[in-house]
Coordinates of C-alpha atoms and ligand atoms in Angstrom, one line a residue:
M166 CA 65.2 56.0 74.4
I167 CA 67.3 55.3 77.5
E168 CA 67.6 57.6 80.4
S169 CA 70.9 59.0 81.6
K170 CA 71.5 57.3 84.9
Q171 CA 74.6 57.0 87.0
S172 CA 73.9 53.4 87.7
L173 CA 74.6 52.5 84.1
F174 CA 78.3 53.4 84.5
V175 CA 81.3 52.1 86.5
Q176 CA 85.0 53.0 86.6
R177 CA 87.1 50.1 85.4
C178 CA 90.8 49.4 85.3
I179 CA 92.0 49.0 81.7
A180 CA 94.7 46.4 82.5
P181 CA 93.5 43.2 81.0
E182 CA 94.8 41.1 83.9
C183 CA 93.1 43.3 86.5
R184 CA 89.8 44.9 85.3
A185 CA 89.0 46.0 88.9
E186 CA 85.7 47.8 89.1
Y187 CA 85.0 51.0 91.1
G188 CA 82.0 53.2 91.7
L189 CA 81.7 56.6 90.0
D190 CA 82.1 58.5 93.2
D191 CA 85.3 56.6 94.3
R192 CA 87.9 59.4 94.1
L193 CA 90.7 57.7 92.3
Y194 CA 92.8 58.5 89.2
V195 CA 94.4 55.1 88.8
C196 CA 93.4 51.6 89.9
S197 CA 94.1 51.2 93.6
R198 CA 94.8 47.5 93.1
C199 CA 97.4 47.6 90.2
G200 CA 98.0 51.3 89.4
G201 CA 96.5 50.9 85.9
L202 CA 94.6 53.6 84.1
L203 CA 90.8 53.8 84.6
D204 CA 88.1 54.0 82.1
I205 CA 84.5 55.0 82.6
E206 CA 82.5 52.0 81.3
R207 CA 79.0 52.1 80.1
L208 CA 77.4 48.8 81.0
E209 CA 76.9 46.6 77.9
D210 CA 73.4 45.5 78.5
V211 CA 72.0 49.0 78.0
A212 CA 70.0 49.0 74.8
V213 CA 70.3 52.2 72.7
E214 CA 68.1 53.2 69.9
A215 CA 70.5 54.9 67.7
A216 CA 68.0 56.4 65.2
S217 CA 65.9 58.0 67.9
L218 CA 68.8 59.3 69.9
R219 CA 70.3 60.9 66.7
D220 CA 67.1 62.7 66.4
V221 CA 67.0 63.9 70.0
W222 CA 70.6 65.1 69.7
L223 CA 69.9 67.1 66.6
K224 CA 66.8 68.7 68.1
R225 CA 68.7 69.8 71.1
R226 CA 70.8 72.1 68.8
S227 CA 67.8 74.5 68.7
S228 CA 66.9 74.2 72.4
A229 CA 67.5 76.9 75.0
D230 CA 68.4 74.5 77.8
A231 CA 71.9 75.2 79.0
R232 CA 72.9 71.6 78.7
D233 CA 71.6 71.4 75.1
R234 CA 73.6 74.4 74.2
S235 CA 76.8 72.6 75.2
G236 CA 78.3 70.4 72.4
V237 CA 79.3 68.0 75.2
W238 CA 76.2 67.7 77.4
R239 CA 74.0 67.5 74.3
F240 CA 75.2 63.9 74.2
R241 CA 74.5 63.3 77.9
E242 CA 73.0 59.8 77.4
F243 CA 76.6 58.7 77.1
L244 CA 77.9 60.7 80.1
P245 CA 78.0 59.2 83.6
F246 CA 75.7 61.6 85.4
D247 CA 72.1 61.7 86.5
D248 CA 69.9 64.1 84.5
D249 CA 69.5 66.5 87.4
T250 CA 73.2 67.1 87.9
A251 CA 74.2 70.8 87.9
V252 CA 76.6 71.0 85.1
V253 CA 79.5 73.5 84.9
S254 CA 79.5 74.7 81.3
L255 CA 80.7 77.5 79.1
E256 CA 78.8 76.2 76.1
E257 CA 81.8 74.3 74.9
G258 CA 81.9 72.1 71.8
N259 CA 79.8 72.8 68.7
T260 CA 83.1 73.5 66.9
P261 CA 83.3 73.9 63.1
L262 CA 84.4 71.3 60.6
Y263 CA 86.1 73.3 57.8
D264 CA 87.0 72.4 54.3
A265 CA 90.6 73.4 53.8
P266 CA 91.5 73.4 50.1
R267 CA 95.0 74.9 50.4
S268 CA 96.0 72.5 53.1
A269 CA 94.5 69.7 50.9
D270 CA 96.7 70.8 48.0
Y271 CA 99.7 70.9 50.3
C272 CA 99.1 67.3 51.3
R273 CA 98.3 66.4 47.6
L274 CA 94.8 65.3 48.5
P275 CA 91.6 66.3 46.6
Q276 CA 89.9 67.2 50.0
L277 CA 90.9 67.7 53.6
R278 CA 88.7 68.8 56.4
L279 CA 89.8 70.3 59.7
K280 CA 87.8 69.9 62.9
H281 CA 88.7 73.1 64.8
Q282 CA 88.7 72.4 68.5
G283 CA 90.5 75.8 68.9
C284 CA 87.0 77.4 68.6
N285 CA 86.1 76.3 72.1
P286 CA 85.5 79.0 74.8
T287 CA 89.1 79.1 76.1
G288 CA 90.6 78.3 72.6
S289 CA 91.5 74.7 72.9
F290 CA 89.9 71.2 73.0
K291 CA 90.5 70.9 76.7
D292 CA 87.2 72.6 77.4
T293 CA 85.2 69.6 76.2
G294 CA 86.8 67.5 78.9
M295 CA 87.0 70.2 81.6
T296 CA 83.3 70.8 81.7
V297 CA 82.8 67.1 82.7
A298 CA 85.8 66.9 85.1
V299 CA 84.8 70.1 87.0
T300 CA 81.2 69.0 87.1
Q301 CA 82.5 65.8 88.8
A302 CA 84.8 67.8 91.1
R303 CA 81.8 69.8 92.4
K304 CA 79.7 66.7 92.7
L305 CA 82.4 65.1 94.9
G306 CA 82.6 68.2 97.0
A307 CA 86.2 68.9 96.2
R308 CA 87.5 72.4 97.3
I309 CA 90.5 72.7 95.1
V310 CA 91.0 71.6 91.6
V311 CA 94.6 71.2 90.3
C312 CA 96.4 70.4 87.1
A313 CA 99.9 70.3 85.5
S314 CA 99.9 72.0 82.2
T315 CA 101.8 73.1 79.1
G316 CA 99.3 76.0 79.1
N317 CA 95.9 75.0 77.6
T318 CA 94.7 72.7 80.4
A319 CA 95.7 75.5 82.7
A320 CA 93.6 78.1 80.8
S321 CA 90.7 75.8 80.6
L322 CA 90.7 74.6 84.2
A323 CA 91.1 78.1 85.4
A324 CA 87.9 79.2 83.5
Y325 CA 85.8 76.3 84.6
A326 CA 86.9 76.5 88.2
A327 CA 85.9 80.2 88.2
R328 CA 82.5 79.2 86.9
A329 CA 82.2 76.5 89.6
D330 CA 83.5 78.8 92.3
L331 CA 86.3 76.4 93.2
L332 CA 89.8 77.2 94.2
C333 CA 92.3 76.4 91.4
T334 CA 96.0 75.7 91.5
I335 CA 98.0 75.2 88.4
I336 CA 101.6 73.9 88.0
V337 CA 103.4 74.8 84.9
P338 CA 107.0 74.5 83.6
G339 CA 108.6 77.8 84.4
G340 CA 109.4 79.9 81.3
Q341 CA 108.0 77.3 78.9
V342 CA 104.4 78.3 78.6
S343 CA 103.1 80.8 76.0
P344 CA 102.2 84.1 77.6
A345 CA 98.8 84.0 76.1
K346 CA 97.9 80.8 77.9
L347 CA 99.3 82.0 81.2
A348 CA 97.4 85.3 80.8
Q349 CA 94.1 83.4 80.5
A350 CA 94.8 81.4 83.7
L351 CA 95.7 84.5 85.6
D352 CA 92.7 86.4 84.4
Y353 CA 90.4 83.6 85.4
G354 CA 91.9 83.8 88.9
A355 CA 93.9 80.6 89.2
K356 CA 96.9 80.3 91.5
V357 CA 99.7 79.7 89.0
R358 CA 102.9 78.0 90.3
E359 CA 105.9 77.8 87.9
I360 CA 108.5 75.2 88.7
D361 CA 112.0 74.4 87.6
G362 CA 111.4 71.5 85.4
N363 CA 109.4 70.3 82.4
F364 CA 105.7 69.2 82.1
D365 CA 106.5 65.7 83.3
A366 CA 107.9 67.1 86.6
C367 CA 104.7 69.2 87.0
M368 CA 102.7 66.1 86.5
N369 CA 104.5 64.3 89.3
A370 CA 104.0 67.3 91.5
V371 CA 100.2 67.4 91.0
R372 CA 99.9 63.7 91.5
E373 CA 101.5 64.1 94.9
L374 CA 99.2 67.1 95.7
S375 CA 96.1 65.1 94.8
E376 CA 96.8 62.6 97.6
D377 CA 95.0 65.1 99.8
D378 CA 91.2 64.5 99.7
S379 CA 90.2 68.1 99.3
V380 CA 92.2 68.3 96.1
Y381 CA 90.8 67.0 92.8
L382 CA 93.2 66.4 89.9
V383 CA 91.8 67.1 86.4
N384 CA 94.6 66.2 84.0
S385 CA 93.6 63.7 81.4
I386 CA 94.6 60.8 83.6
N387 CA 91.2 61.6 85.2
P388 CA 88.7 59.4 83.3
F389 CA 86.0 62.1 83.6
R390 CA 88.1 64.3 81.3
I391 CA 88.1 61.6 78.7
E392 CA 84.3 61.3 78.9
G393 CA 83.9 64.9 77.9
Q394 CA 86.5 64.7 75.1
K395 CA 85.0 61.6 73.7
T396 CA 81.8 63.5 72.7
V397 CA 83.9 65.3 70.0
A398 CA 83.7 62.0 68.1
F399 CA 79.9 62.1 68.5
E400 CA 79.7 65.7 67.3
L401 CA 82.0 65.0 64.4
A402 CA 80.1 61.9 63.3
E403 CA 76.9 64.0 63.4
Q404 CA 78.5 66.7 61.2
L405 CA 79.5 64.0 58.7
A406 CA 75.9 62.6 58.6
W407 CA 77.3 59.5 60.4
Q408 CA 79.5 58.7 57.4
I409 CA 82.9 58.0 59.1
P410 CA 86.1 59.1 57.4
D411 CA 88.9 56.7 56.5
H412 CA 91.4 58.6 58.6
L413 CA 91.4 60.8 61.6
V414 CA 94.7 62.5 62.5
V415 CA 95.4 64.0 65.9
P416 CA 98.5 65.5 67.6
G417 CA 99.9 63.5 70.5
G418 CA 101.3 64.9 73.8
N419 CA 100.0 63.3 77.0
L420 CA 97.8 61.2 74.7
G421 CA 94.4 61.9 76.4
N422 CA 92.9 63.3 73.2
S423 CA 93.7 60.4 71.0
S424 CA 92.4 58.1 73.7
A425 CA 89.2 60.0 74.0
F426 CA 88.5 60.0 70.2
G427 CA 89.0 56.3 70.1
K428 CA 86.7 55.7 73.1
G429 CA 84.0 57.9 71.5
F430 CA 84.1 56.0 68.1
R431 CA 84.3 52.7 69.9
E432 CA 81.1 53.4 71.8
L433 CA 79.3 54.7 68.7
L434 CA 80.2 51.5 66.9
R435 CA 79.1 49.3 69.8
S436 CA 75.8 51.0 70.0
G437 CA 75.1 50.8 66.3
F438 CA 75.5 54.5 65.4
I439 CA 78.3 53.9 62.9
E440 CA 79.5 50.9 60.9
R441 CA 83.2 51.3 61.3
Q442 CA 85.8 53.4 63.1
P443 CA 88.2 55.7 61.4
K444 CA 91.9 54.8 61.4
I445 CA 93.3 57.0 64.2
T446 CA 96.8 58.3 63.6
V447 CA 98.8 60.2 66.2
V448 CA 101.4 62.7 65.2
Q449 CA 104.2 63.8 67.5
A450 CA 107.0 66.4 67.2
A451 CA 110.2 64.5 66.4
G452 CA 111.9 65.9 69.5
A453 CA 109.1 64.8 71.9
A454 CA 108.1 61.4 70.5
P455 CA 108.2 58.6 73.0
F456 CA 104.9 57.2 71.7
A457 CA 106.2 57.2 68.1
R458 CA 109.4 55.4 69.3
F459 CA 107.3 52.8 71.1
Y460 CA 105.2 52.3 67.9
A461 CA 108.3 51.9 65.7
D462 CA 109.9 49.4 68.1
A463 CA 108.8 45.9 66.9
S464 CA 108.9 44.4 70.4
R465 CA 106.5 47.1 71.8
S466 CA 107.1 45.9 75.4
T467 CA 106.8 49.2 77.2
L468 CA 107.1 52.9 76.4
I469 CA 110.4 54.5 77.3
N470 CA 110.1 58.1 78.5
E471 CA 111.9 60.9 76.8
E472 CA 113.8 62.6 79.6
H473 CA 114.5 65.9 77.7
P474 CA 111.6 66.4 75.2
K475 CA 112.3 69.3 72.8
T476 CA 110.0 71.1 70.5
L477 CA 108.8 74.6 69.7
A478 CA 105.3 73.2 69.8
S479 CA 105.3 73.7 73.5
A480 CA 101.8 72.3 74.0
I481 CA 103.1 68.8 73.2
K482 CA 106.6 69.1 74.8
I483 CA 105.9 65.9 76.9
G484 CA 108.3 63.0 77.5
A485 CA 106.2 60.8 79.8
P486 CA 102.7 60.5 78.3
V487 CA 100.3 59.4 81.0
S488 CA 97.7 57.8 78.7
W489 CA 99.9 55.9 76.3
Q490 CA 98.3 52.5 77.0
K491 CA 94.9 53.9 76.2
A492 CA 96.2 55.6 73.1
W493 CA 98.0 52.4 72.0
R494 CA 94.7 50.5 72.3
V495 CA 93.1 53.1 70.0
V496 CA 95.8 53.0 67.4
S497 CA 96.0 49.2 67.3
E498 CA 92.3 48.7 67.4
T499 CA 91.6 51.1 64.5
G500 CA 94.6 50.3 62.3
G501 CA 96.1 53.7 62.6
S502 CA 99.8 54.6 63.2
V503 CA 102.1 56.9 65.1
I504 CA 104.5 59.1 63.3
T505 CA 106.7 62.1 63.8
V506 CA 107.2 65.4 62.0
T507 CA 110.1 67.9 62.2
E508 CA 110.1 71.4 63.5
Q509 CA 110.4 72.7 59.9
E510 CA 107.4 70.6 58.8
I511 CA 105.3 71.8 61.7
A512 CA 106.1 75.4 61.0
D513 CA 105.3 75.3 57.3
A514 CA 102.1 73.3 57.7
K515 CA 101.0 75.8 60.3
A516 CA 101.5 78.6 57.8
V517 CA 99.6 76.7 55.1
I518 CA 96.6 76.1 57.4
G519 CA 96.7 79.9 58.0
R520 CA 96.4 80.5 54.3
D521 CA 93.1 78.7 54.4
G522 CA 92.0 81.4 56.8
I523 CA 92.0 78.9 59.7
G524 CA 94.5 79.7 62.4
C525 CA 95.9 77.1 64.8
E526 CA 98.7 76.7 67.2
P527 CA 101.9 74.8 66.4
A528 CA 101.0 71.6 68.1
S529 CA 97.8 71.4 65.9
A530 CA 99.8 71.8 62.7
T531 CA 101.6 68.4 63.3
T532 CA 98.4 66.9 61.8
V533 CA 98.6 68.5 58.4
A534 CA 102.4 68.0 58.3
G535 CA 101.8 64.3 59.2
I536 CA 99.0 63.9 56.6
R537 CA 101.4 65.2 53.9
K538 CA 103.9 62.7 55.0
L539 CA 101.4 59.8 55.1
V540 CA 100.2 60.7 51.6
E541 CA 103.8 60.8 50.3
E542 CA 104.3 57.3 51.8
D543 CA 101.1 56.1 50.3
V544 CA 99.6 55.2 53.8
I545 CA 96.8 57.6 53.0
K546 CA 95.4 57.2 49.5
E547 CA 94.1 60.0 47.3
T548 CA 90.7 58.4 47.3
E549 CA 90.4 58.3 51.1
S550 CA 88.6 60.8 53.3
V551 CA 90.7 62.5 55.9
I552 CA 90.0 64.7 58.9
A553 CA 92.7 66.5 60.9
V554 CA 91.9 67.7 64.4
L555 CA 93.2 71.2 65.2
T556 CA 93.5 71.4 69.0
G557 CA 94.3 75.0 69.7
H558 CA 93.7 78.5 68.4
L559 CA 96.3 80.6 66.5
L560 CA 96.2 83.3 69.1
K561 CA 97.5 80.9 71.7
D562 CA 101.1 81.4 70.5
T563 CA 101.5 84.6 68.5
D564 CA 105.2 84.8 69.4
Y565 CA 105.8 81.7 67.3
V566 CA 103.8 83.1 64.4
M567 CA 105.5 86.4 64.3
K568 CA 109.0 84.8 64.5
Y569 CA 108.1 82.5 61.6
H570 CA 106.9 85.2 59.4
N571 CA 109.8 87.4 60.3
Q572 CA 112.4 84.7 59.5
E573 CA 113.4 84.5 63.2
L574 CA 112.1 81.1 64.3
V575 CA 114.9 79.0 65.7
R576 CA 114.7 75.3 66.4
P577 CA 115.6 74.0 69.9
D578 CA 119.0 72.8 68.6
G579 CA 119.8 76.4 67.5
E580 CA 119.2 75.9 63.7
R581 CA 117.1 78.5 62.0
I582 CA 113.7 77.4 60.5
V583 CA 113.3 78.4 56.9
S584 CA 110.1 80.5 56.6
T585 CA 109.0 78.9 53.4
F586 CA 105.6 80.7 53.5
G587 CA 106.9 83.7 55.4
N588 CA 104.9 86.9 55.2
S589 CA 106.6 89.7 57.0
P590 CA 105.1 93.2 57.5
V591 CA 106.7 96.0 55.5
R592 CA 107.0 99.5 56.9
V593 CA 106.0 102.2 54.4
S594 CA 105.4 106.0 54.6
A595 CA 101.8 107.1 54.9
S596 CA 101.8 108.7 51.5
R597 CA 99.4 108.2 48.5
T598 CA 102.3 107.0 46.3
A599 CA 103.4 104.4 48.7
I600 CA 99.9 103.0 49.1
D601 CA 99.3 103.0 45.3
E602 CA 102.5 101.1 44.9
I603 CA 101.4 98.5 47.4
V604 CA 98.0 98.0 45.8
G605 CA 99.6 97.8 42.4
A606 CA 102.2 95.3 43.5
A607 CA 99.5 93.1 45.2
L608 CA 97.4 93.1 42.0
R609 CA 100.4 92.3 39.8
G610 CA 101.1 89.3 42.0
R611 CA 97.6 87.8 41.6
P612 CA 95.9 86.6 38.4
S613 CA 92.7 88.5 37.7
Ligands
F0G97 N1 97.4 70.2 71.1 C1 97.3 71.2 72.0 C2 97.0 72.6 71.6 C3 97.5 70.9 73.4 O1 97.4 71.9 74.3 C4 97.8 69.5 73.8 C5 98.0 69.2 75.2 C6 97.9 68.6 72.8 C7 97.6 68.9 71.5 C8 98.1 67.2 73.1 O2 97.0 66.5 73.6 O3 98.0 65.7 75.7 O4 95.7 64.9 74.9 O5 97.8 64.2 73.7 N2 98.2 70.1 76.1 C9 98.3 69.7 77.5 C10 98.2 71.0 78.4 C11 99.3 68.8 77.9 O6 98.7 71.0 79.5 O7 97.6 72.0 77.9 P1 97.1 65.2 74.5

């Protein structure tokens, strides 16, 4: 077994013509030589005994050690920290992998499984990255942590900053964040600043802020975020008894999550834990799809930002995805694809996932909508195994849910969404007859 030692890791620029190397404690977010994105790299000559590590990781599930109770730090041999690091954790990770028969039917597949990252402490996948980024912030002696956010990063950072006793400032697009997410950030004590402009403008603002040395930026451009999020691939592989599915489908916004899954599976493959990677497919909302357009363009020279992204899936309303080069590497390396789905498709898929008893937020439902499309187009075959990643919890955006079920959901272009699976509440009198009628009607509608 190897020990987790900082010296086994470096930060490296991902640009093939640069590959500049930096120490772990160099506080940078992009390469200072060429401006490229940075990866945390685990040095190649570190031997890993996959079989014994798998055993160690499994045993940690029943341990009382705070790091073992975290679904991220349980895999700490692959994280760039010394073993005595004080971690900032809310026992993130350890999220369920659900069988979803109704969603499978909807996609015309015999089986579909959903990895529900919305079951993290603040209700989204961001927690798996934030535990690592905030641990690094504290290690570097930062005083203030900042992020731009469509809401979930904000909620997550606010919580972890509170645990770490760090000041926290969050920049969000004014009037475009779901109240539930904002409420979390406020309750956890973050300073929330709403600006006139979209997520991409917020991102520019925090990048400027982070030029000050006391400020630490924890959006997914920060490679330590990706380190945490990559462990979800480890946890998923373990849940699948190390039998890797044919397809893994994730929503795409700023493209940190897809990059992280790819990195996780790449490292597992390289260290002999698995024999192949899943094909990783990214699904974007049609109105906020710069990455899908890049993918569809045969020349693929560079990604062209979407100046005015539009979607009701506010979590992924992003036009200038910061991590697109990393995500592109993942999609091309694994043989996946990048597709779009419409607002109508997202809304219906979300309701179908709900009927499986598994709630998610609109951005997460792009996955099931996308899988249905890929099956229709025969890109995914009936015989193949498929996993969709749900990134956020249903309660993150109840306004959307209520509007859908009450036939009041309106697309950004003003057209009404058809509530194909609508289920609106009915007001009745509190009398015995009325109740009997309801029970009778419900039974008549269902075969015994
Ligand atoms: N799903 C949800 C629920 C999200 O909150 C996000 C991103 C994504 C998917 C997309 O993930 O950016 O890694 O491609 N939310 C960010 C935020 C931007 O600020 O909360 P990605």
